[in-house]
Tab-separated table of C-alpha atoms and ligand atoms in Angstrom:
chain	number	residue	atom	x	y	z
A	571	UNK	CA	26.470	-25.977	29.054
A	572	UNK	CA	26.172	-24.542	31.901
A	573	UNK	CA	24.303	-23.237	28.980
A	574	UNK	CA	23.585	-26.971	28.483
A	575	UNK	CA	22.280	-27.693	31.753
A	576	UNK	CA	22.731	-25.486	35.146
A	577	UNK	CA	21.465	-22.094	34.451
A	578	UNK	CA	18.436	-23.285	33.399
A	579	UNK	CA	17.927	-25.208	36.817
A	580	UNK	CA	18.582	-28.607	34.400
A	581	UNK	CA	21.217	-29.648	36.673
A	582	UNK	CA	18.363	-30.754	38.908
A	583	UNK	CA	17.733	-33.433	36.926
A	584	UNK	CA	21.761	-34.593	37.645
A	585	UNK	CA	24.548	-34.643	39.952
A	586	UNK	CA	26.705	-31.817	40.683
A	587	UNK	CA	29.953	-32.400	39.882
A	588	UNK	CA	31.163	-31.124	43.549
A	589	UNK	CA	29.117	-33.821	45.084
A	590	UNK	CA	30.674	-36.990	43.493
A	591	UNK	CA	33.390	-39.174	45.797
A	592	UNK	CA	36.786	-37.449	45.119
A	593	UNK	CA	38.935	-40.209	43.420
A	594	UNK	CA	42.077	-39.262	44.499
A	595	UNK	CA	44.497	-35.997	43.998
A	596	UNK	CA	47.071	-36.084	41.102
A	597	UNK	CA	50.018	-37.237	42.489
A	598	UNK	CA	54.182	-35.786	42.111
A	599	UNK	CA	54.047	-36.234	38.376
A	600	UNK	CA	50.561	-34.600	37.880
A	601	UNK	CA	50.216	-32.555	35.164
A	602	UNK	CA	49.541	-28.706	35.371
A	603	UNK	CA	46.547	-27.149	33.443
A	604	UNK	CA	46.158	-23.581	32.971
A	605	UNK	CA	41.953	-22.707	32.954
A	606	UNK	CA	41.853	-19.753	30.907
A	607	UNK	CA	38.077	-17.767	31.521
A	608	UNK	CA	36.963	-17.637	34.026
A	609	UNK	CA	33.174	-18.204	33.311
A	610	UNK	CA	30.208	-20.164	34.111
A	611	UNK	CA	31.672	-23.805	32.688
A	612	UNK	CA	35.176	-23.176	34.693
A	613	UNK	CA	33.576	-21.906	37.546
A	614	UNK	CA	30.778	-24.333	37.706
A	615	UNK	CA	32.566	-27.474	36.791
A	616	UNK	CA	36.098	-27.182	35.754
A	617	UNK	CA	37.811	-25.689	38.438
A	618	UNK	CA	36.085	-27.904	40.896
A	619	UNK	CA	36.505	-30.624	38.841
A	620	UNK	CA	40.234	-31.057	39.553
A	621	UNK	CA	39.334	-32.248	42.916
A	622	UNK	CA	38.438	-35.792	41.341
A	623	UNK	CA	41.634	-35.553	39.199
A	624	UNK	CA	43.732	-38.901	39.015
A	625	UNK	CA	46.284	-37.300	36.941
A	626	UNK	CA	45.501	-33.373	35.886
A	627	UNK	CA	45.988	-30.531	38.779
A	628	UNK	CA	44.872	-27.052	38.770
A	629	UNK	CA	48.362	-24.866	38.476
A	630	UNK	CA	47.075	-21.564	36.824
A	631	UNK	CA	44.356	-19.499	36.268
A	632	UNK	CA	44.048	-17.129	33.469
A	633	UNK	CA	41.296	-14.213	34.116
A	634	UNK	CA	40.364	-10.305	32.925
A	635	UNK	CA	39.230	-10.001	36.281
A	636	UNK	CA	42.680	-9.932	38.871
A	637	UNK	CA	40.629	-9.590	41.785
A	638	UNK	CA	38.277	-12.754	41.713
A	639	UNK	CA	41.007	-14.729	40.132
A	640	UNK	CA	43.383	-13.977	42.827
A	641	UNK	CA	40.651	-15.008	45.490
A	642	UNK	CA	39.715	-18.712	43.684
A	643	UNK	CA	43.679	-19.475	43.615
A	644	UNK	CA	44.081	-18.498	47.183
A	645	UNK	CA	41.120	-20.725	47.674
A	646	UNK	CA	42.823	-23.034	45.511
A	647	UNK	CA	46.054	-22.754	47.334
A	648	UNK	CA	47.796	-21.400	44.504
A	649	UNK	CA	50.409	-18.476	45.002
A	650	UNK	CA	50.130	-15.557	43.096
A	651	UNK	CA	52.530	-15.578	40.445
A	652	UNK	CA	49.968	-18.658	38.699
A	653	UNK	CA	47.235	-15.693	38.013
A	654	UNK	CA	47.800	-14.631	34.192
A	655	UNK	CA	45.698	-11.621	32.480
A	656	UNK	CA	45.203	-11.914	28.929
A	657	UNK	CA	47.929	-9.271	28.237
A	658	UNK	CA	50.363	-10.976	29.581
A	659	UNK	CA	49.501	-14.420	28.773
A	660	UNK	CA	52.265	-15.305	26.752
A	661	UNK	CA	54.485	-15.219	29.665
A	662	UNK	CA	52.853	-18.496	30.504
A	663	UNK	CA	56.027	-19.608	27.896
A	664	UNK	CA	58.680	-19.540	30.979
A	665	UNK	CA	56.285	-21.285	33.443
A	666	UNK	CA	57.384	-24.873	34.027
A	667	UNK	CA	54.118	-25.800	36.433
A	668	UNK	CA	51.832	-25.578	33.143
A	669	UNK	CA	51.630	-27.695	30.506
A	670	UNK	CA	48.118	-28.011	29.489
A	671	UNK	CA	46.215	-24.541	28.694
A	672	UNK	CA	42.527	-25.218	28.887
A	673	UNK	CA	40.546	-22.723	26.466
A	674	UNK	CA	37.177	-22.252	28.427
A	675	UNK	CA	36.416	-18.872	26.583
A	676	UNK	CA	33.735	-17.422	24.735
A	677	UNK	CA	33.785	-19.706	21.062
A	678	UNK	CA	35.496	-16.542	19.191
A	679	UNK	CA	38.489	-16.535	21.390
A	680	UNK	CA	38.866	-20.477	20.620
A	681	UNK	CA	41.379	-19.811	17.924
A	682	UNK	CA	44.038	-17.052	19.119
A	683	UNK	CA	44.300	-18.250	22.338
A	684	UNK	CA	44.789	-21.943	21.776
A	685	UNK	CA	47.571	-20.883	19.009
A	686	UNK	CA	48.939	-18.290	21.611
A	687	UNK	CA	49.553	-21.377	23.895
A	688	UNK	CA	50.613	-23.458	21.034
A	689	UNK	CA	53.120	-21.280	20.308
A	690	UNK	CA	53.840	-20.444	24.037
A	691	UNK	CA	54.846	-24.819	24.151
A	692	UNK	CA	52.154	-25.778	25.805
A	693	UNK	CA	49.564	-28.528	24.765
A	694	UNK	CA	45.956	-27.408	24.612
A	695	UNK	CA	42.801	-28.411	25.503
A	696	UNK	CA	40.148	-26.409	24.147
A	697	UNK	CA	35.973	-25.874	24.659
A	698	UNK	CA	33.554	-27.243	22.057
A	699	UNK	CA	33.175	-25.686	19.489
A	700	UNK	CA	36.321	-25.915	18.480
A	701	UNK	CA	36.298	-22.310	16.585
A	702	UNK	CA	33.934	-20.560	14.782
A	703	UNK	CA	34.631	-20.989	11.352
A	704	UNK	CA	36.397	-24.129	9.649
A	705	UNK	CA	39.396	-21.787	8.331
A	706	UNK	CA	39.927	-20.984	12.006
A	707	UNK	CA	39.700	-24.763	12.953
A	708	UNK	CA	42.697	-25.508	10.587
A	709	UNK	CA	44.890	-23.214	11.509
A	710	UNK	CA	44.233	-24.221	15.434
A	711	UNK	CA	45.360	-27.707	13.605
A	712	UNK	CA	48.133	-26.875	11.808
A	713	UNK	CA	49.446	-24.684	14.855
A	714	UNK	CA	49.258	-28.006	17.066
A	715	UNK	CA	51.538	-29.552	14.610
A	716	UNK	CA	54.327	-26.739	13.723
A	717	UNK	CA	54.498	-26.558	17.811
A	718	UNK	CA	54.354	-30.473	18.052
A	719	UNK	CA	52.131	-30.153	20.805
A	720	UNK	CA	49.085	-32.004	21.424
A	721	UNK	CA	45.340	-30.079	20.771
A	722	UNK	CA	42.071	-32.045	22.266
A	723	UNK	CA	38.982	-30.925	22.269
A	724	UNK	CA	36.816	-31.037	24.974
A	725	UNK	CA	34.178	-33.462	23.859
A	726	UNK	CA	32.997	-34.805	27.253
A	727	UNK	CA	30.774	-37.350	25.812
A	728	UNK	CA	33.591	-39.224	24.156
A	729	UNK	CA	34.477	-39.696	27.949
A	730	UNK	CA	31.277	-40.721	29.822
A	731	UNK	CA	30.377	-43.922	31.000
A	732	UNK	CA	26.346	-43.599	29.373
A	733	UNK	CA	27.417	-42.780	26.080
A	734	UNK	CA	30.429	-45.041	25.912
A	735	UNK	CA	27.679	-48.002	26.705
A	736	UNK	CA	25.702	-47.167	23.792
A	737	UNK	CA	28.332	-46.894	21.685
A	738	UNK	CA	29.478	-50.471	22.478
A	739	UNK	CA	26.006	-52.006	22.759
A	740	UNK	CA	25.964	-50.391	18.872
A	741	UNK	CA	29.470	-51.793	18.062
A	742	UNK	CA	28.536	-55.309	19.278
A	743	UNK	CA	25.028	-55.430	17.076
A	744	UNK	CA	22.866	-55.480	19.993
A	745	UNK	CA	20.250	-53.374	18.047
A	746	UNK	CA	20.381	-55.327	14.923
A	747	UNK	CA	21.408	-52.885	11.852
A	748	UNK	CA	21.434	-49.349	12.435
A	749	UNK	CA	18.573	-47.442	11.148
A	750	UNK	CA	17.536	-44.079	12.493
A	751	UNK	CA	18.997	-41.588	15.055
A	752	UNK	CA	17.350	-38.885	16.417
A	753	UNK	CA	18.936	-36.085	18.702
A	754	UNK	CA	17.515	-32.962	20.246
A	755	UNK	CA	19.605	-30.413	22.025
A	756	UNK	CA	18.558	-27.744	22.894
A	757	UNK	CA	16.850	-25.183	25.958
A	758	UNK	CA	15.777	-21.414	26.612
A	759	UNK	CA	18.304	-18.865	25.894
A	760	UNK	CA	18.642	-15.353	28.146
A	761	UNK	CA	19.868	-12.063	26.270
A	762	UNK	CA	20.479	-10.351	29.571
A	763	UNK	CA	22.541	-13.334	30.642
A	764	UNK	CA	26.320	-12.173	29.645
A	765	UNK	CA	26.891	-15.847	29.352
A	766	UNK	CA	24.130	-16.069	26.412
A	767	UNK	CA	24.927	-12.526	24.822
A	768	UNK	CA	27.620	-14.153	23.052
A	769	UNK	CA	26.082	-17.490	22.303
A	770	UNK	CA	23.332	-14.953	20.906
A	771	UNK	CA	25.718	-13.215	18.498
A	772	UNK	CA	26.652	-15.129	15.385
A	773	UNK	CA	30.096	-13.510	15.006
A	774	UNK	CA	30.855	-14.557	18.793
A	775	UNK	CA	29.206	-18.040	18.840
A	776	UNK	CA	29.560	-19.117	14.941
A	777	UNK	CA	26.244	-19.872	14.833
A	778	UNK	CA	23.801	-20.464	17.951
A	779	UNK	CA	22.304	-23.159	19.534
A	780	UNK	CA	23.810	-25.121	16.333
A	781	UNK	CA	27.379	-24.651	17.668
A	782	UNK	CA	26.132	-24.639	21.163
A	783	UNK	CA	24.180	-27.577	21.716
A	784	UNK	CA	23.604	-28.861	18.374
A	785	UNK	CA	27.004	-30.044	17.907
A	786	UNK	CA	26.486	-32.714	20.734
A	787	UNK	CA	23.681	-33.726	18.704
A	788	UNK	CA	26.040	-34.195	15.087
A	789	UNK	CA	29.027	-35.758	17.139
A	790	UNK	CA	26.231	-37.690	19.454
A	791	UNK	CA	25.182	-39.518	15.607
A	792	UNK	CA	28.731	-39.813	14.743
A	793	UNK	CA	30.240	-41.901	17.671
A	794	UNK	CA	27.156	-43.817	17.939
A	795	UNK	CA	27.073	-44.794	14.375
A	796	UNK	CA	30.487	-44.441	14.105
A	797	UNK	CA	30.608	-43.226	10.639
A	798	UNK	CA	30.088	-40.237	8.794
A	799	UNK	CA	27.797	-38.600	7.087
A	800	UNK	CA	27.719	-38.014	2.922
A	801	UNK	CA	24.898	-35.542	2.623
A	802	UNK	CA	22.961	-33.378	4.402
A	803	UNK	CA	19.858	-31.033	4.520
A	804	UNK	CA	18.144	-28.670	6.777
A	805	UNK	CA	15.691	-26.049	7.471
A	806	UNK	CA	15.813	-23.053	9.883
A	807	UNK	CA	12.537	-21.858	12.110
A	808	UNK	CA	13.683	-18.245	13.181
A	809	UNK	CA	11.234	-15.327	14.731
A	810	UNK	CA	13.105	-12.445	13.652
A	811	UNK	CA	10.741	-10.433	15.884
A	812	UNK	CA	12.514	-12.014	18.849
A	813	UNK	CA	15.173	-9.740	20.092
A	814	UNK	CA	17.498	-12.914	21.082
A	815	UNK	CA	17.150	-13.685	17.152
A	816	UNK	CA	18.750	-10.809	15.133
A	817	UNK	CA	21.999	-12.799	13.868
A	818	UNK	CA	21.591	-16.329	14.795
A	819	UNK	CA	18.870	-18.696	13.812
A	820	UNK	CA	16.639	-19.570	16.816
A	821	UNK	CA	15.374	-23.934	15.938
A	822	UNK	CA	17.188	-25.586	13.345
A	823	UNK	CA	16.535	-28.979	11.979
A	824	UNK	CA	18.673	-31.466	9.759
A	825	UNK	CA	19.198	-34.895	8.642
A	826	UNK	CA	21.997	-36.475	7.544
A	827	UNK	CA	22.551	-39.947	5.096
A	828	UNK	CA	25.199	-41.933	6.184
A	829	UNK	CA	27.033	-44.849	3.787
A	830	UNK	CA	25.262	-47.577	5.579
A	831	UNK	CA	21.649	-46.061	4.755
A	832	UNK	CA	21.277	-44.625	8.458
A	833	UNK	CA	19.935	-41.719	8.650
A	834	UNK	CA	19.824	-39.431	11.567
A	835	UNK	CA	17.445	-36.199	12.226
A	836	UNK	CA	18.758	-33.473	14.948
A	837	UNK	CA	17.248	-30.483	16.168
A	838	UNK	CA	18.331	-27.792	18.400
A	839	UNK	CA	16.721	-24.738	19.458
A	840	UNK	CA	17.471	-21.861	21.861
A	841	UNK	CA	13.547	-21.205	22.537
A	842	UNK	CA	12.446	-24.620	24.022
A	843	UNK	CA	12.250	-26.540	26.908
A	844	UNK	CA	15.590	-27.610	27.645
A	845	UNK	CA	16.431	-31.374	26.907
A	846	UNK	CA	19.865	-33.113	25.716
A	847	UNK	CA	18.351	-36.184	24.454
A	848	UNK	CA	19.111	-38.923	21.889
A	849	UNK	CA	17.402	-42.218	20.458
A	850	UNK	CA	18.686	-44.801	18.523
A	851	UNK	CA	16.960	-47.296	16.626
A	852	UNK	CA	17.903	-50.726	14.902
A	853	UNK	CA	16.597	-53.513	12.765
A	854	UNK	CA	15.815	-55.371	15.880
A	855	UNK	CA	16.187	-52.937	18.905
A	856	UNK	CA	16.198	-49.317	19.962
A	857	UNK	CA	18.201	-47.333	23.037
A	858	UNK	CA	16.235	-43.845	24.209
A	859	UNK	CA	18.746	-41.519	26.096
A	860	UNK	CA	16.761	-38.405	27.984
A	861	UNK	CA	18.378	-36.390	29.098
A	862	UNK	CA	21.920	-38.252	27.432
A	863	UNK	CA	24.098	-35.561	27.982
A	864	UNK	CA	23.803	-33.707	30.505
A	865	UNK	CA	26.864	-33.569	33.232
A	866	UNK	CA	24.875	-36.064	35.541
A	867	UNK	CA	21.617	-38.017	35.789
A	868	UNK	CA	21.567	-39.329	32.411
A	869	UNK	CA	19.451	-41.761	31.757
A	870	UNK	CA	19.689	-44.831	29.161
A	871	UNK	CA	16.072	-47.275	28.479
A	872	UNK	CA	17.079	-50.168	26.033
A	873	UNK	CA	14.128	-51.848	24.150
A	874	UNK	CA	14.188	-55.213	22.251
A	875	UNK	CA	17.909	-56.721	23.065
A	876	UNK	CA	17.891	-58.941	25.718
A	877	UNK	CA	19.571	-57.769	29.393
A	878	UNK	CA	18.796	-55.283	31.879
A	879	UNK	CA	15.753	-52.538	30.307
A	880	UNK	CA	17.310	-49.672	32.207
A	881	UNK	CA	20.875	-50.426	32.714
A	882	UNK	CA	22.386	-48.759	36.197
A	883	UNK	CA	25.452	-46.548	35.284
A	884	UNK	CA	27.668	-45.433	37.355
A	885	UNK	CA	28.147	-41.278	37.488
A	886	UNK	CA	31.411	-39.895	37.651
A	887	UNK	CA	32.453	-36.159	37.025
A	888	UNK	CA	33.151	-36.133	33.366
A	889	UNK	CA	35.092	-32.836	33.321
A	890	UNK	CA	37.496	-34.477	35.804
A	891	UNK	CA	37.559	-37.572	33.533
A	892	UNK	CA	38.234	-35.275	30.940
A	893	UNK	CA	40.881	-33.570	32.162
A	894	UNK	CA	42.952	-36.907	33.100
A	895	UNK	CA	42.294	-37.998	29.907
A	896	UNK	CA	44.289	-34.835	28.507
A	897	UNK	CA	46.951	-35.194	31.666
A	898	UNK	CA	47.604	-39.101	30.400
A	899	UNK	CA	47.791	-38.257	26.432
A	900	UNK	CA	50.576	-35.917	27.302
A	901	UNK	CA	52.182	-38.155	29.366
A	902	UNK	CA	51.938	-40.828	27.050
A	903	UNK	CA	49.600	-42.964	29.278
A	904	UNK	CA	46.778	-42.714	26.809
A	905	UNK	CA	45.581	-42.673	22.782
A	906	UNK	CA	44.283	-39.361	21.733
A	907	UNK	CA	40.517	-39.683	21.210
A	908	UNK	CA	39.119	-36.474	20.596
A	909	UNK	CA	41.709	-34.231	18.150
A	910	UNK	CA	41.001	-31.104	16.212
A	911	UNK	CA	40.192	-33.306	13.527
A	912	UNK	CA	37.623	-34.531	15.356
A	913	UNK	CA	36.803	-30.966	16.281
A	914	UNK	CA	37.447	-29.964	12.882
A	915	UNK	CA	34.318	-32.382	11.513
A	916	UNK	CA	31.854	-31.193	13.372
A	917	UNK	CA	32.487	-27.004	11.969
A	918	UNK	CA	32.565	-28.688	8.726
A	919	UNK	CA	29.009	-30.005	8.882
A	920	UNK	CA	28.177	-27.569	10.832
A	921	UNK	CA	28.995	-25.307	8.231
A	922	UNK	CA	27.163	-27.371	5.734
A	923	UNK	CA	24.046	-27.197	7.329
A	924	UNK	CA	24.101	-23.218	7.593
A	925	UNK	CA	24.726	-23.616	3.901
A	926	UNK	CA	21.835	-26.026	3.257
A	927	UNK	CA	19.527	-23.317	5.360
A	928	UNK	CA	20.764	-20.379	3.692
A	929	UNK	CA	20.197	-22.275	0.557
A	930	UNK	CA	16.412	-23.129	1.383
A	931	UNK	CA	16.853	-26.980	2.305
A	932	UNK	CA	19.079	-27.994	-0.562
A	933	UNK	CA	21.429	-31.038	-0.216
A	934	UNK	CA	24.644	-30.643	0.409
A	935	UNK	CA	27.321	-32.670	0.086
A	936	UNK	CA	29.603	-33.895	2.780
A	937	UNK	CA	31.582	-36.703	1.906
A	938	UNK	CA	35.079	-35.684	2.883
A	939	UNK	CA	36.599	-39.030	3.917
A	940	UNK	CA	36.989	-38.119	7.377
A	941	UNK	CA	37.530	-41.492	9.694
A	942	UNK	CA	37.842	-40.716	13.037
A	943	UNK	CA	41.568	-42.206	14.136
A	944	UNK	CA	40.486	-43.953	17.543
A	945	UNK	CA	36.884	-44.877	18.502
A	946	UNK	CA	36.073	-43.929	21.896
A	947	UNK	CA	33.861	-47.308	22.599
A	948	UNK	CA	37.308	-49.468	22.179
A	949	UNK	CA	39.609	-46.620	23.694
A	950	UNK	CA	38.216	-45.429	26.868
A	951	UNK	CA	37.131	-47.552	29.291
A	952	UNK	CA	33.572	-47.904	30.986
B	1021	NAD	P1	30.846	-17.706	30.025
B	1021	NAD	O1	30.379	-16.554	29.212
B	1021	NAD	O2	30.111	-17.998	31.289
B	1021	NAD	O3	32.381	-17.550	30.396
B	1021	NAD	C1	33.320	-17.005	29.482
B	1021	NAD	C2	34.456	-16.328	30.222
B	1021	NAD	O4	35.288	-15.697	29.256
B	1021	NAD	C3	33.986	-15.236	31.199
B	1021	NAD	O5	34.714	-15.365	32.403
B	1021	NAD	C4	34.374	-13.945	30.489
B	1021	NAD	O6	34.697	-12.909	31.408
B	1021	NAD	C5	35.591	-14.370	29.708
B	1021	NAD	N1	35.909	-13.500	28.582
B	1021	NAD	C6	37.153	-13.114	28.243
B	1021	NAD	N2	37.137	-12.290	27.193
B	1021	NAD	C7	35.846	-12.143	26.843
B	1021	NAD	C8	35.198	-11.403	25.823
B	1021	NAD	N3	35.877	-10.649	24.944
B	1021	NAD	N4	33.844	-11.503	25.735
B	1021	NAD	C9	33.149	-12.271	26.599
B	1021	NAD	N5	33.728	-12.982	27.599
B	1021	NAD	C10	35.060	-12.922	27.720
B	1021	NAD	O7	30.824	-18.978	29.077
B	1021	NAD	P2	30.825	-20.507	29.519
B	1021	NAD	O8	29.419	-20.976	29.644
B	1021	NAD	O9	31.736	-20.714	30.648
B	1021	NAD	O10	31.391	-21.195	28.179
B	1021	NAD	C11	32.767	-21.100	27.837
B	1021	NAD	C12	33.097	-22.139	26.761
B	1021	NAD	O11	32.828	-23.442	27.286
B	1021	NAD	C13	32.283	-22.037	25.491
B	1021	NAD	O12	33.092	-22.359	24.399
B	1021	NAD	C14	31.201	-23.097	25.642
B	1021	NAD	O13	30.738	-23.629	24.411
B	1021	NAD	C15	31.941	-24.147	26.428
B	1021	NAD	N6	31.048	-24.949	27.276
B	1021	NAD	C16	31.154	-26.297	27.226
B	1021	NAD	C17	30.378	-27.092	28.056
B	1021	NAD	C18	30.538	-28.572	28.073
B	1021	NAD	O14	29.700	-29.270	28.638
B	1021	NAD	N7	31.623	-29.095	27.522
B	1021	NAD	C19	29.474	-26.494	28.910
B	1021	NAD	C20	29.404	-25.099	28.953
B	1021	NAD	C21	30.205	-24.328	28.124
């Protein structure tokens, strides 16, 4: 988010990512990523992300706008032949220099162009949400594997060094048995913003702040508990007076059972004061995350384990972690952690608790028997 954190001045509260030490350039054998849109996240984060890249490097942009995306890979020392439209985006096929296509569109464009690059050979790693509708989702899946390429999704927390604490503080027992966790995503939405006319548009977005900043809220319970939920419910608070309102619903709340007898409430909103916060709490101690997400100055207090209260962590840009992440799976370096499966999950409860608030709170089922493949608490290192 730059809808989850800058535009709404959030990134105060953090680090840019610009500002963090540069860890070192991707060497002869880096791998070349395509950033395809041009937007607020790429602009922001992504593009100047690759400066802290161990193992990813910035070889093509892909833009409606020539002029501008001429100018950033001049700036980026690019030549011109790496600048792609979207009409002629296939010809990224018979470039050599990319091999990762990084979807940073819109969430309705998810689907066609990561299968266009699937199809084009290249690997893909694609924005959160993965799609907007589950059918979608599968078919970006079954594209990776007819093409035999890799497809990640860009789930940053998987990646950073806050969340991956938690997660391990939860794997080792430190808060006794799992009880309760609570997540709240959410912030104040814009209709003249171009950036949040599509988020506001349930065809465009798939469904809101749910799909926006929700989902960090469902994946947040998932990866802390690290199982998944078999039922869920939920209720929608929506002023259709509200202009920003007239296809998406506006504060949603669910909660979700899991097999252990955790349960976890989430809300997300896109009228409220923005926050991307999380609490867990245990038998015998609790962790409170505020904000938990955000792409710097997160902020972890532990209560009732023994050990530092408010445990100093370092930052690192996670969109550069990211991206190396991506550059090593393709190279073989590193276990895939976040797959359109794992992508795939989170539109399928998603989707379930649309259903649940179309159906007035009823329960729905959602006991698939997804398992995630690789935990990110053992996989990726602090
Ligand atoms: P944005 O609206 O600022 O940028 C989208 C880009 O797509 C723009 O350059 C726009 O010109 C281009 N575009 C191409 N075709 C378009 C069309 N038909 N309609 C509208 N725009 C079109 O959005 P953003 O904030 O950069 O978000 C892009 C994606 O990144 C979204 O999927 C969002 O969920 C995701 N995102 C993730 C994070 C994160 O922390 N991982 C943060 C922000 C955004």
């Amino acid at each position: 988010m730059n809808d989850d954190i800058s535009r709404r001045g959030l990134l105060g509260l953090g680090l840019a990512a610009a500002a963090l030490p540069t860890l070192g350039r991707a060497q002869g054998d880096g791998v070349g990523f395509a950033v395809v849109g041009l937007g607020k996240l790429s602009l922001g984060q992504i593009v100047p992300g690759f400066a802290h890249c161990r193992s990813a490097r910035l070889a093509a942009l892909v833009s409606g706008h020539a002029e501008n995306a001429n100018r950033l890979a001049a700036e980026h020392k690019l030549p011109a032949r790496s600048v792609y439209g979207y009409e002629d985006f296939d010809r990224i096929a018979a470039d050599p220099r990319i091999e990762v296509v990084y979807i940073v569109l819109p969430n309705f464009l998810h689907a066609e162009y990561t299968i266009r690059a699937l199809k084009a050979g290249k690997h893909v790693l694609c924005e959160k949400p993965m799609a907007t509708s589950v059918g979608d989702a599968e078919r970006m899946i079954a594209a990776a594997k007819a093409a035999n390429r890799k497809l990640m999704i860009a789930y940053r927390c998987h990646y950073e060094p806050l969340n991956l604490y938690a997660m391990r503080k939860m794997r080792a027992g430190a808060l006794g048995r799992p009880r309760l966790v609570v997540t709240n995503m959410g912030r104040q939405s814009d209709l003249s913003d171009p950036s949040d006319a599509w988020r506001l548009d349930l065809v465009k977005s798939g469904g809101g702040a749910l799909t926006d900043m929700g989902i960090y809220g469902i994946n947040g319970a998932r990866y802390l508990l690290n199982e998944e939920p078999v039922e869920v419910r939920a209720w929608a608070q929506t002023d259709r007076r509200d202009p920003r309102f007239q296809t998406v619903e506006d504060m949603i709340a669910w909660e979700f059972r899991f097999p252990s007898g955790a349960l976890s409430t989430g809300t997300t909103s896109f009228d409220q004061a923005g926050t991307m916060a999380w609490e867990v709490y245990g038998t015998s101690g609790k962790m409170n995350a505020d904000p938990g997400c955000f792409y710097g100055g997160n902020r972890l207090v532990l209560g009732g384990m023994p050990g530092e209260r408010e445990p100093k962590i370092v930052e690192i840009d996670q969109f550069a972690r990211e991206m190396d992440w991506m550059a090593d799976v393709v190279r073989g370096r590193a276990p895939m952690v976040s797959p359109g499966e794992e992508g795939l999950q989170d539109m399928r409860l998603m989707h379930a608790i649309l259903e649940s608030v179309a159906r007035g709170g009823a329960t729905v089922r959602t006991a698939w028997n997804y398992r995630r493949a690789v935990d990110p608490a053992t996989a990726v290192p602090a």
